[in-house]
Short mmCIF file of C-alpha atoms and ligand atoms in Angstrom, two decimals:
data_model
loop_
_atom_site.label_atom_id
_atom_site.label_comp_id
_atom_site.label_asym_id
_atom_site.label_seq_id
_atom_site.Cartn_x
_atom_site.Cartn_y
_atom_site.Cartn_z
CA MET A 28 12.49 9.26 -13.74
CA ILE A 29 10.79 5.96 -12.98
CA PRO A 30 7.01 5.56 -12.42
CA VAL A 31 5.70 5.44 -8.86
CA ALA A 32 4.60 1.80 -9.11
CA GLN A 33 8.03 0.77 -10.33
CA ALA A 34 9.78 2.64 -7.51
CA GLU A 35 7.49 1.02 -4.97
CA ALA A 36 8.04 -2.45 -6.35
CA LEU A 37 11.79 -1.95 -6.52
CA LEU A 38 12.01 -0.77 -2.91
CA LEU A 39 9.93 -3.67 -1.64
CA LYS A 40 12.17 -6.08 -3.54
CA LEU A 41 15.44 -4.54 -2.32
CA ILE A 42 14.75 -5.03 1.35
CA GLN A 43 15.51 -7.91 3.70
CA PRO A 44 12.73 -8.49 6.29
CA LEU A 45 13.99 -9.08 9.84
CA ASN A 46 15.12 -12.63 10.56
CA PRO A 47 12.40 -14.65 12.36
CA ASN A 48 15.09 -16.67 14.16
CA GLN A 49 17.38 -13.88 15.26
CA ASP A 50 15.51 -10.62 15.31
CA VAL A 51 12.91 -11.58 17.87
CA GLU A 52 11.97 -10.92 21.43
CA VAL A 53 9.38 -12.39 23.77
CA VAL A 54 6.89 -9.92 25.19
CA ASP A 55 3.89 -10.37 27.43
CA LEU A 56 0.46 -9.64 25.93
CA PRO A 57 -0.16 -6.13 27.28
CA ASN A 58 3.13 -5.12 25.72
CA ALA A 59 2.47 -6.82 22.41
CA VAL A 60 0.06 -4.17 21.03
CA GLY A 61 1.17 -3.05 17.58
CA ARG A 62 4.00 -5.61 17.45
CA ILE A 63 4.41 -8.16 14.64
CA LEU A 64 4.17 -11.85 15.38
CA ALA A 65 7.42 -13.64 14.54
CA LYS A 66 6.17 -17.20 14.82
CA THR A 67 2.84 -18.71 13.78
CA VAL A 68 0.69 -19.51 16.75
CA ILE A 69 -1.04 -22.93 16.73
CA SER A 70 -3.58 -23.57 19.47
CA PRO A 71 -4.00 -27.01 21.06
CA LEU A 72 -7.57 -25.91 21.95
CA ASP A 73 -10.78 -26.13 19.93
CA PHE A 74 -12.86 -22.89 19.84
CA PRO A 75 -15.44 -23.21 21.42
CA HIS A 76 -13.71 -25.64 23.77
CA TRP A 77 -16.95 -27.61 24.19
CA ASP A 78 -20.59 -27.54 23.00
CA ASN A 79 -22.27 -24.69 24.82
CA SER A 80 -25.49 -22.71 24.91
CA ALA A 81 -25.88 -19.39 23.06
CA MET A 82 -28.97 -18.47 25.12
CA ASP A 83 -30.41 -18.47 28.61
CA GLY A 84 -33.08 -21.20 28.49
CA TYR A 85 -33.35 -24.98 28.51
CA ALA A 86 -31.19 -27.70 27.01
CA VAL A 87 -33.51 -30.29 25.46
CA ARG A 88 -33.65 -33.28 23.11
CA PHE A 89 -34.94 -32.05 19.77
CA ALA A 90 -37.12 -35.17 19.36
CA ASP A 91 -39.08 -34.18 22.49
CA VAL A 92 -40.01 -30.69 21.24
CA SER A 93 -39.96 -30.86 17.44
CA ALA A 94 -43.76 -30.83 17.06
CA CYS A 95 -44.85 -28.56 19.92
CA ASP A 96 -46.61 -25.23 19.74
CA ALA A 97 -48.56 -22.96 22.11
CA GLU A 98 -51.68 -25.17 21.86
CA HIS A 99 -49.74 -28.40 22.23
CA PRO A 100 -46.74 -27.53 24.44
CA ALA A 101 -44.15 -30.16 25.23
CA SER A 102 -43.86 -30.71 28.99
CA LEU A 103 -40.40 -31.72 30.21
CA ARG A 104 -39.00 -32.47 33.68
CA VAL A 105 -36.12 -30.11 34.63
CA VAL A 106 -33.49 -32.38 36.10
CA SER A 107 -30.45 -30.10 36.47
CA ASP A 108 -29.24 -26.51 36.56
CA ILE A 109 -26.12 -25.59 34.56
CA PRO A 110 -24.61 -22.12 35.01
CA ALA A 111 -21.57 -21.04 32.95
CA GLY A 112 -18.35 -22.45 34.34
CA VAL A 113 -19.85 -25.64 35.74
CA ALA A 114 -19.64 -29.12 34.22
CA PRO A 115 -23.09 -30.80 33.77
CA ASP A 116 -23.67 -33.40 36.49
CA ARG A 117 -25.88 -35.80 34.56
CA PRO A 118 -27.10 -36.60 31.03
CA ILE A 119 -30.53 -35.64 29.73
CA ALA A 120 -32.90 -38.56 29.08
CA PRO A 121 -36.08 -38.49 26.91
CA GLY A 122 -38.74 -36.26 28.51
CA GLU A 123 -36.08 -34.29 30.45
CA ALA A 124 -34.54 -30.84 30.16
CA ALA A 125 -31.74 -28.91 31.91
CA ARG A 126 -31.95 -25.27 32.95
CA ILE A 127 -28.98 -23.68 31.09
CA PHE A 128 -27.38 -20.24 30.76
CA THR A 129 -25.45 -18.49 28.05
CA GLY A 130 -21.98 -19.96 27.69
CA ALA A 131 -22.72 -23.01 29.86
CA MET A 132 -21.69 -26.53 28.76
CA MET A 133 -24.32 -28.60 27.00
CA PRO A 134 -25.19 -31.74 28.93
CA ALA A 135 -24.87 -35.15 27.23
CA GLY A 136 -28.13 -36.29 25.60
CA ALA A 137 -29.33 -32.74 24.84
CA ASP A 138 -28.81 -31.39 21.30
CA THR A 139 -30.87 -28.18 21.22
CA VAL A 140 -31.49 -25.08 23.33
CA VAL A 141 -34.88 -23.43 23.73
CA MET A 142 -34.71 -19.76 24.77
CA GLN A 143 -36.52 -19.09 27.99
CA GLU A 144 -38.89 -16.54 26.39
CA ASN A 145 -40.52 -19.53 24.55
CA THR A 146 -41.14 -21.51 27.71
CA GLN A 147 -43.30 -21.55 30.87
CA ARG A 148 -41.75 -22.82 34.09
CA ASN A 149 -43.86 -24.52 36.74
CA GLY A 150 -41.99 -26.10 39.63
CA ASP A 151 -39.74 -28.88 38.30
CA ARG A 152 -41.48 -28.88 34.94
CA VAL A 153 -41.06 -26.63 31.91
CA ARG A 154 -43.50 -26.24 28.99
CA VAL A 155 -41.99 -25.50 25.58
CA LEU A 156 -44.37 -23.30 23.57
CA VAL A 157 -42.47 -22.92 20.28
CA ALA A 158 -40.70 -25.70 18.40
CA PRO A 159 -37.00 -24.87 17.85
CA THR A 160 -34.99 -26.02 14.86
CA PHE A 161 -32.58 -28.96 15.34
CA GLN A 162 -29.47 -27.86 17.29
CA GLN A 163 -30.75 -24.28 17.59
CA PHE A 164 -28.67 -22.05 19.94
CA VAL A 165 -25.92 -24.63 20.39
CA ARG A 166 -22.40 -23.45 19.69
CA HIS A 167 -20.52 -26.61 18.78
CA GLN A 168 -17.05 -27.52 19.92
CA GLY A 169 -14.52 -26.50 17.26
CA ALA A 170 -17.06 -24.57 15.16
CA PHE A 171 -14.95 -21.43 15.28
CA HIS A 172 -11.53 -22.99 15.09
CA ALA A 173 -10.15 -26.52 15.15
CA ALA A 174 -7.26 -27.42 17.47
CA GLY A 175 -3.96 -27.81 15.64
CA ALA A 176 -4.71 -25.36 12.82
CA SER A 177 -2.84 -22.07 12.55
CA LEU A 178 -4.53 -19.50 14.75
CA LEU A 179 -2.49 -16.45 13.79
CA PRO A 180 0.21 -16.57 11.06
CA ALA A 181 3.68 -15.13 11.52
CA GLY A 182 3.82 -11.59 10.20
CA THR A 183 0.48 -10.53 11.73
CA ARG A 184 0.41 -7.11 13.35
CA LEU A 185 -1.17 -7.52 16.75
CA GLN A 186 -4.10 -5.26 17.56
CA ALA A 187 -6.96 -5.66 20.06
CA PRO A 188 -8.68 -8.65 18.38
CA GLU A 189 -5.43 -10.57 17.86
CA ILE A 190 -4.36 -9.89 21.49
CA ALA A 191 -7.74 -11.28 22.62
CA VAL A 192 -7.27 -14.39 20.49
CA LEU A 193 -3.84 -15.01 22.00
CA ALA A 194 -5.19 -14.55 25.51
CA ALA A 195 -8.02 -17.02 24.79
CA ALA A 196 -5.48 -19.50 23.41
CA GLN A 197 -3.57 -19.25 26.70
CA CYS A 198 -0.50 -17.54 25.24
CA PRO A 199 0.43 -15.03 27.96
CA SER A 200 3.55 -14.05 26.08
CA VAL A 201 4.46 -14.15 22.36
CA SER A 202 7.47 -14.04 20.13
CA VAL A 203 7.48 -10.80 18.12
CA TYR A 204 9.99 -9.14 15.83
CA ARG A 205 12.28 -6.61 17.52
CA HIS A 206 11.68 -2.97 16.68
CA LEU A 207 13.28 -1.72 13.52
CA ARG A 208 15.71 1.16 14.19
CA VAL A 209 15.48 4.01 11.72
CA ALA A 210 18.06 6.81 11.74
CA VAL A 211 16.98 10.30 10.69
CA LEU A 212 19.42 12.84 9.32
CA SER A 213 18.50 16.40 8.29
CA THR A 214 20.84 17.96 5.79
CA GLY A 215 21.08 21.69 5.25
CA ASP A 216 23.19 24.69 6.28
CA GLU A 217 20.00 26.70 6.79
CA LEU A 218 18.57 24.39 9.45
CA VAL A 219 18.37 25.14 13.17
CA THR A 220 16.65 23.43 16.10
CA PRO A 221 13.29 24.88 17.22
CA ASP A 222 14.80 26.52 20.33
CA GLN A 223 17.34 28.65 18.43
CA PRO A 224 16.65 32.26 17.39
CA LEU A 225 16.26 32.42 13.63
CA GLN A 226 18.91 34.36 11.72
CA PRO A 227 18.00 35.68 8.22
CA GLY A 228 17.84 32.77 5.81
CA GLN A 229 17.46 30.12 8.49
CA ILE A 230 14.52 27.82 9.04
CA VAL A 231 13.63 25.24 11.67
CA ASP A 232 14.51 21.63 10.94
CA SER A 233 10.87 20.46 10.90
CA ASN A 234 11.57 17.38 8.81
CA GLN A 235 13.46 15.79 11.70
CA TYR A 236 10.30 16.02 13.81
CA ALA A 237 7.91 15.02 10.99
CA LEU A 238 9.98 11.90 10.19
CA MET A 239 10.62 10.90 13.79
CA ALA A 240 6.86 11.07 14.39
CA ALA A 241 6.01 9.16 11.22
CA ILE A 242 8.56 6.48 12.03
CA ALA A 243 7.15 6.04 15.56
CA GLN A 244 3.64 5.87 14.15
CA THR A 245 4.83 3.08 11.84
CA GLY A 246 5.88 1.07 14.90
CA CYS A 247 9.66 1.60 14.52
CA ILE A 248 12.20 3.29 16.78
CA PRO A 249 13.41 6.62 15.36
CA LEU A 250 17.03 7.56 16.11
CA HIS A 251 17.62 11.28 16.24
CA LEU A 252 20.91 12.04 14.49
CA GLY A 253 20.51 15.76 14.14
CA ILE A 254 21.40 18.34 11.54
CA VAL A 255 24.25 17.77 9.14
CA PRO A 256 25.63 20.77 7.24
CA ASP A 257 25.82 20.70 3.41
CA ASP A 258 29.43 19.68 3.49
CA PRO A 259 30.70 16.46 1.92
CA GLU A 260 33.00 15.49 4.77
CA HIS A 261 30.42 16.03 7.46
CA LEU A 262 27.82 14.17 5.44
CA ARG A 263 30.16 11.26 4.77
CA THR A 264 30.99 10.89 8.45
CA ALA A 265 27.35 11.20 9.51
CA ILE A 266 26.10 8.57 7.03
CA ALA A 267 28.91 6.15 7.86
CA GLN A 268 28.16 6.51 11.54
CA ALA A 269 24.40 6.16 11.04
CA ARG A 270 24.98 2.85 9.30
CA THR A 271 26.44 1.35 12.46
CA GLN A 272 23.47 2.45 14.57
CA ALA A 273 20.36 1.69 12.55
CA ASP A 274 18.65 -0.79 10.26
CA VAL A 275 17.61 1.93 7.81
CA ILE A 276 18.83 5.47 7.23
CA LEU A 277 16.46 8.22 6.22
CA SER A 278 17.74 11.63 5.31
CA SER A 279 15.97 14.71 4.07
CA GLY A 280 17.37 17.28 1.69
CA GLY A 281 20.37 17.41 -0.55
CA VAL A 282 19.09 15.01 -3.20
CA SER A 283 18.36 17.44 -6.02
CA VAL A 284 20.77 18.97 -8.53
CA GLY A 285 21.99 22.04 -6.62
CA ASP A 286 25.61 22.81 -5.89
CA HIS A 287 25.00 21.95 -2.24
CA ASP A 288 23.14 18.65 -2.85
CA TYR A 289 25.75 16.02 -1.98
CA VAL A 290 23.79 12.96 -0.88
CA GLU A 291 24.10 10.92 -4.08
CA GLN A 292 27.80 11.42 -4.50
CA ILE A 293 28.51 10.63 -0.87
CA LEU A 294 26.46 7.42 -1.07
CA GLU A 295 28.51 6.38 -4.11
CA SER A 296 31.77 7.28 -2.42
CA LEU A 297 30.84 5.11 0.55
CA GLY A 298 30.31 2.12 -1.76
CA GLY A 299 26.53 2.38 -2.00
CA THR A 300 24.59 1.25 -5.08
CA LEU A 301 22.01 3.77 -6.28
CA HIS A 302 18.74 2.12 -7.35
CA ILE A 303 16.45 5.14 -7.57
CA ARG A 304 17.47 8.73 -8.36
CA GLN A 305 14.22 10.26 -9.49
CA VAL A 306 10.58 9.20 -9.42
CA ALA A 307 7.73 10.60 -11.49
CA VAL A 308 5.87 11.76 -8.38
CA LYS A 309 4.79 15.22 -7.23
CA PRO A 310 5.82 16.17 -4.69
CA GLY A 311 8.99 14.12 -4.21
CA LYS A 312 10.73 13.84 -7.58
CA PRO A 313 14.33 13.55 -6.37
CA LEU A 314 13.63 10.55 -4.05
CA THR A 315 16.90 8.63 -3.82
CA VAL A 316 17.39 5.01 -2.77
CA ALA A 317 20.66 3.22 -2.28
CA THR A 318 21.82 -0.03 -0.73
CA PHE A 319 25.12 -1.00 0.74
CA SER A 320 26.28 -4.53 0.13
CA GLU A 321 27.31 -6.44 3.22
CA THR A 322 31.05 -6.73 3.56
CA ALA A 323 31.01 -9.70 5.95
CA PRO A 324 28.35 -12.31 6.81
CA ASN A 325 27.97 -10.82 10.27
CA ASP A 326 27.87 -7.21 9.03
CA THR A 327 24.89 -5.68 10.73
CA ALA A 328 25.41 -2.19 9.35
CA ALA A 329 22.41 -0.62 7.64
CA HIS A 330 21.82 -1.95 4.18
CA LEU A 331 19.17 0.53 3.01
CA TYR A 332 19.42 4.29 2.58
CA ILE A 333 16.45 6.41 1.56
CA GLY A 334 17.16 10.02 0.75
CA LEU A 335 13.93 12.04 0.91
CA PRO A 336 13.64 15.44 -0.74
CA GLY A 337 14.04 18.37 1.62
CA ASN A 338 10.77 20.20 0.94
CA PRO A 339 8.55 19.41 3.92
CA ALA A 340 5.53 18.20 1.90
CA SER A 341 7.81 16.16 -0.38
CA ALA A 342 9.47 14.52 2.62
CA LEU A 343 6.19 13.47 4.26
CA VAL A 344 4.37 12.47 1.10
CA THR A 345 7.24 10.27 -0.03
CA PHE A 346 7.48 8.83 3.50
CA TRP A 347 3.79 7.88 3.41
CA ARG A 348 3.90 6.55 -0.17
CA PHE A 349 7.26 4.72 -0.21
CA VAL A 350 8.92 4.51 3.17
CA GLN A 351 6.03 3.39 5.36
CA PRO A 352 5.26 0.23 3.33
CA THR A 353 9.00 -0.52 3.15
CA LEU A 354 9.47 -0.24 6.91
CA LYS A 355 6.38 -2.33 7.61
CA LYS A 356 7.61 -5.08 5.34
CA MET A 357 11.13 -4.94 6.74
CA ALA A 358 9.74 -5.09 10.27
CA GLY A 359 8.21 -8.47 9.45
CA GLN A 360 4.64 -7.60 8.46
CA ARG A 361 3.55 -10.10 5.76
CA GLN A 362 0.29 -8.53 4.61
CA GLY A 363 -1.34 -5.15 4.48
CA PHE A 364 1.91 -3.21 4.41
CA GLN A 365 0.96 -1.35 1.24
CA PRO A 366 -1.16 1.81 1.42
CA THR A 367 -4.96 1.61 1.32
CA PHE A 368 -6.53 3.15 -1.80
CA VAL A 369 -10.25 3.80 -2.20
CA TRP A 370 -12.32 5.73 -4.73
CA GLY A 371 -14.12 8.88 -3.67
CA ARG A 372 -15.61 12.05 -5.11
CA SER A 373 -13.68 15.26 -5.06
CA ARG A 374 -15.45 18.25 -3.61
CA GLN A 375 -13.29 20.69 -5.60
CA SER A 376 -11.59 20.71 -8.92
CA LEU A 377 -8.08 19.26 -8.65
CA HIS A 378 -5.18 20.09 -10.87
CA SER A 379 -1.93 18.45 -11.94
CA GLN A 380 0.71 19.22 -14.55
CA GLY A 381 0.13 15.67 -15.77
CA SER A 382 3.80 14.70 -16.15
CA ARG A 383 4.15 13.13 -12.67
CA GLU A 384 1.74 11.11 -10.52
CA THR A 385 0.43 13.87 -8.29
CA TYR A 386 -0.53 13.55 -4.64
CA ILE A 387 -2.81 16.30 -3.28
CA TRP A 388 -3.23 16.52 0.45
CA GLY A 389 -6.51 17.03 2.32
CA GLN A 390 -9.24 15.27 4.21
CA GLY A 391 -11.17 12.14 3.33
CA ILE A 392 -14.74 12.30 4.60
CA ALA A 393 -16.80 9.14 4.85
CA THR A 394 -20.38 9.86 3.78
CA GLU A 395 -23.41 7.61 3.27
CA ASP A 396 -22.52 7.42 -0.42
CA GLY A 397 -18.82 6.68 0.09
CA TYR A 398 -15.74 8.87 0.45
CA GLU A 399 -15.48 12.49 -0.44
CA PHE A 400 -12.22 14.41 -0.71
CA GLN A 401 -11.75 17.92 0.62
CA GLN A 402 -8.51 19.48 -0.62
CA ALA A 403 -6.56 21.35 2.02
CA GLY A 404 -7.02 25.11 1.73
CA GLY A 405 -4.03 27.30 0.88
CA SER A 406 -1.04 26.78 -1.34
CA HIS A 407 -0.18 23.27 -2.50
CA SER A 408 3.49 24.11 -2.78
CA SER A 409 5.84 21.31 -1.66
CA GLY A 410 7.44 23.95 0.57
CA ASN A 411 4.19 24.57 2.49
CA LEU A 412 3.94 22.46 5.60
CA VAL A 413 1.30 24.57 7.31
CA ASN A 414 -1.65 23.24 5.33
CA LEU A 415 -0.37 19.68 5.61
CA ALA A 416 -1.71 19.71 9.18
CA GLN A 417 -4.91 17.65 9.54
CA THR A 418 -4.12 15.68 6.38
CA ASN A 419 -5.56 12.18 6.55
CA THR A 420 -5.95 11.47 2.82
CA LEU A 421 -4.06 12.04 -0.41
CA ALA A 422 -5.88 12.37 -3.72
CA VAL A 423 -3.91 10.72 -6.51
CA LEU A 424 -3.96 12.02 -10.10
CA PRO A 425 -2.22 9.56 -12.45
CA VAL A 426 0.29 10.67 -15.09
CA GLY A 427 -1.62 12.19 -17.98
CA GLN A 428 -4.58 13.41 -15.94
CA THR A 429 -4.44 17.16 -15.48
CA HIS A 430 -7.88 17.88 -14.08
CA ILE A 431 -10.59 16.45 -11.90
CA GLN A 432 -14.01 18.18 -11.89
CA PRO A 433 -15.94 18.78 -8.69
CA GLY A 434 -17.99 15.60 -8.01
CA GLU A 435 -15.75 13.48 -10.22
CA SER A 436 -14.25 10.22 -8.93
CA VAL A 437 -10.66 10.29 -7.77
CA ARG A 438 -8.39 7.67 -6.25
CA LEU A 439 -7.65 8.34 -2.60
CA MET A 440 -4.77 7.07 -0.47
CA LEU A 441 -5.86 6.77 3.17
CA LEU A 442 -3.24 7.60 5.78
CA HIS A 443 -3.31 5.62 8.98
N1 LIG B 527 17.05 22.92 -10.90
C1 LIG B 527 16.26 22.11 -10.22
N2 LIG B 527 15.98 22.43 -8.95
C2 LIG B 527 15.18 21.64 -8.20
C3 LIG B 527 14.61 20.48 -8.80
C4 LIG B 527 14.97 20.14 -10.12
O1 LIG B 527 14.53 19.13 -10.68
N3 LIG B 527 15.81 20.98 -10.78
N4 LIG B 527 13.77 19.73 -8.04
C5 LIG B 527 13.02 20.42 -7.06
C6 LIG B 527 12.27 19.50 -6.28
S1 LIG B 527 10.96 18.77 -7.05
C7 LIG B 527 12.50 19.27 -4.97
S2 LIG B 527 11.47 18.29 -4.10
C8 LIG B 527 13.59 19.90 -4.26
C9 LIG B 527 14.38 18.85 -3.43
O2 LIG B 527 15.48 19.41 -2.95
P1 LIG B 527 16.56 18.68 -2.04
O3 LIG B 527 16.13 17.35 -1.66
O4 LIG B 527 17.88 18.86 -2.69
O5 LIG B 527 16.48 19.54 -0.71
P2 LIG B 527 17.18 20.88 -0.34
O6 LIG B 527 17.60 21.57 -1.54
O7 LIG B 527 18.17 20.58 0.68
O8 LIG B 527 15.95 21.64 0.33
C10 LIG B 527 14.80 21.94 -0.41
C11 LIG B 527 13.88 22.81 0.44
O9 LIG B 527 13.48 22.14 1.61
C12 LIG B 527 13.90 22.83 2.81
N5 LIG B 527 14.35 21.86 3.80
C13 LIG B 527 15.40 21.03 3.67
N6 LIG B 527 15.54 20.32 4.78
C14 LIG B 527 14.57 20.68 5.61
C15 LIG B 527 14.22 20.27 6.92
N7 LIG B 527 14.96 19.34 7.54
N8 LIG B 527 13.19 20.82 7.50
C16 LIG B 527 12.45 21.77 6.88
N9 LIG B 527 12.72 22.19 5.60
C17 LIG B 527 13.79 21.67 5.00
C18 LIG B 527 15.00 23.67 2.32
O10 LIG B 527 15.23 24.77 3.17
C19 LIG B 527 14.59 24.06 0.93
O11 LIG B 527 13.64 25.13 0.99
O12 LIG B 527 14.49 20.49 -5.16
C20 LIG B 527 13.87 21.32 -6.16
N10 LIG B 527 14.88 21.97 -6.91
O1 LIG B 528 8.78 17.10 -6.25
MO1 LIG B 528 9.29 18.46 -5.47
O2 LIG B 528 8.86 17.51 -4.21
O3 LIG B 528 7.86 18.98 -6.33
O4 LIG B 528 8.85 19.85 -4.74
MG1 LIG B 529 18.56 20.99 -3.08
#
């Protein structure tokens, strides 16, 4: 058994991220949400593009108004009117001001904006009643971003703010990594699809659905490859075929030590190299990771195989802890692919056997004083999927820690 941190590091080292020259497609911005930028975007534009006003008011020369106050207002002649979207028609000379609105271009000669609440207008003259500071309410050209510098680095996952930045930089379409294809196999003679009547001993293949959903939520394309019986020949054929269809193969079940657990031996018989056979994690101990070496330079068959344990809680917890970061990194994400951990206080006492890093499912609640953790009610058996519903947080007890008291700090892994 290897420690969790070692398994995570090994997995992240084993994988090949998608190729930024080959594995890309161009999509328009509305379709780029959640995608990963394949090429760094450099903007030829400064942000802001020109000096502009942050307020509705008057563009002035600071020297004209630096000493004014309500008793000694500065009186300036208003010589132009500059709404947003219009280029100023003339410069501002000493003793002059321009009426200006939020976002409008600063006229030459003016260096400061006075907000209109601090002025009195009378015909073509304005009285400034409060002295501004030098350059107040001017947003300077390039103050937010200088032309030519990297605007968004390759590997960035595109969400609303990044999409807005790309639009502002006049990139109506962007080069993103193609979707990663992830095959899902369920192994087990006892498994049936949800529409079949259950015979004694049978259960529904819920892992297929859990994993398909989790893969889609990670931004990858899940490939539904169905149920494979616990039979070496069937399994061998199914894995060999999955390799030709996907970038990664995920299976559930058949990785423990039972007489019907064939995954490891089939991987070896297909020429796979086993890197992980057991991890000191609960749930999820028999997590199995193998790679296939490429047989030819243009061999596109899947390189990575991750065999998740069959118990439903084990399959999802190991997906969240190990598979999700791996898929995100493979898909081209450069940062933030690892889970988010925070500290919070447990509302209940939590228990672990202490021999494996233990993940307890429940809800994280953000309070004024930070996170609290509410353990899911009911049995924390790895076979119980019912109380996994509504899980958004896992409490993590390290190896050696058997007990957390109510109110005590505990490390939390946030799921998103
Ligand atoms: N003697 C030992 N037995 C077990 C050990 C051990 O160390 N020594 N480890 C236990 C642990 S921990 C886990 S986790 C499980 C993992 O088992 P497998 O990965 O081999 O999975 P299966 O035996 O095929 O199934 C286990 C369990 O999960 C149910 N299952 C399987 N597939 C699905 C599915 N697609 N959807 C829903 N449920 C599924 C299956 O019916 C079993 O109940 O091994 C322990 N045993
Ligand atoms: O590790 Mo297994 O996943 O405890 O049931
Ligand atoms: Mg088994």
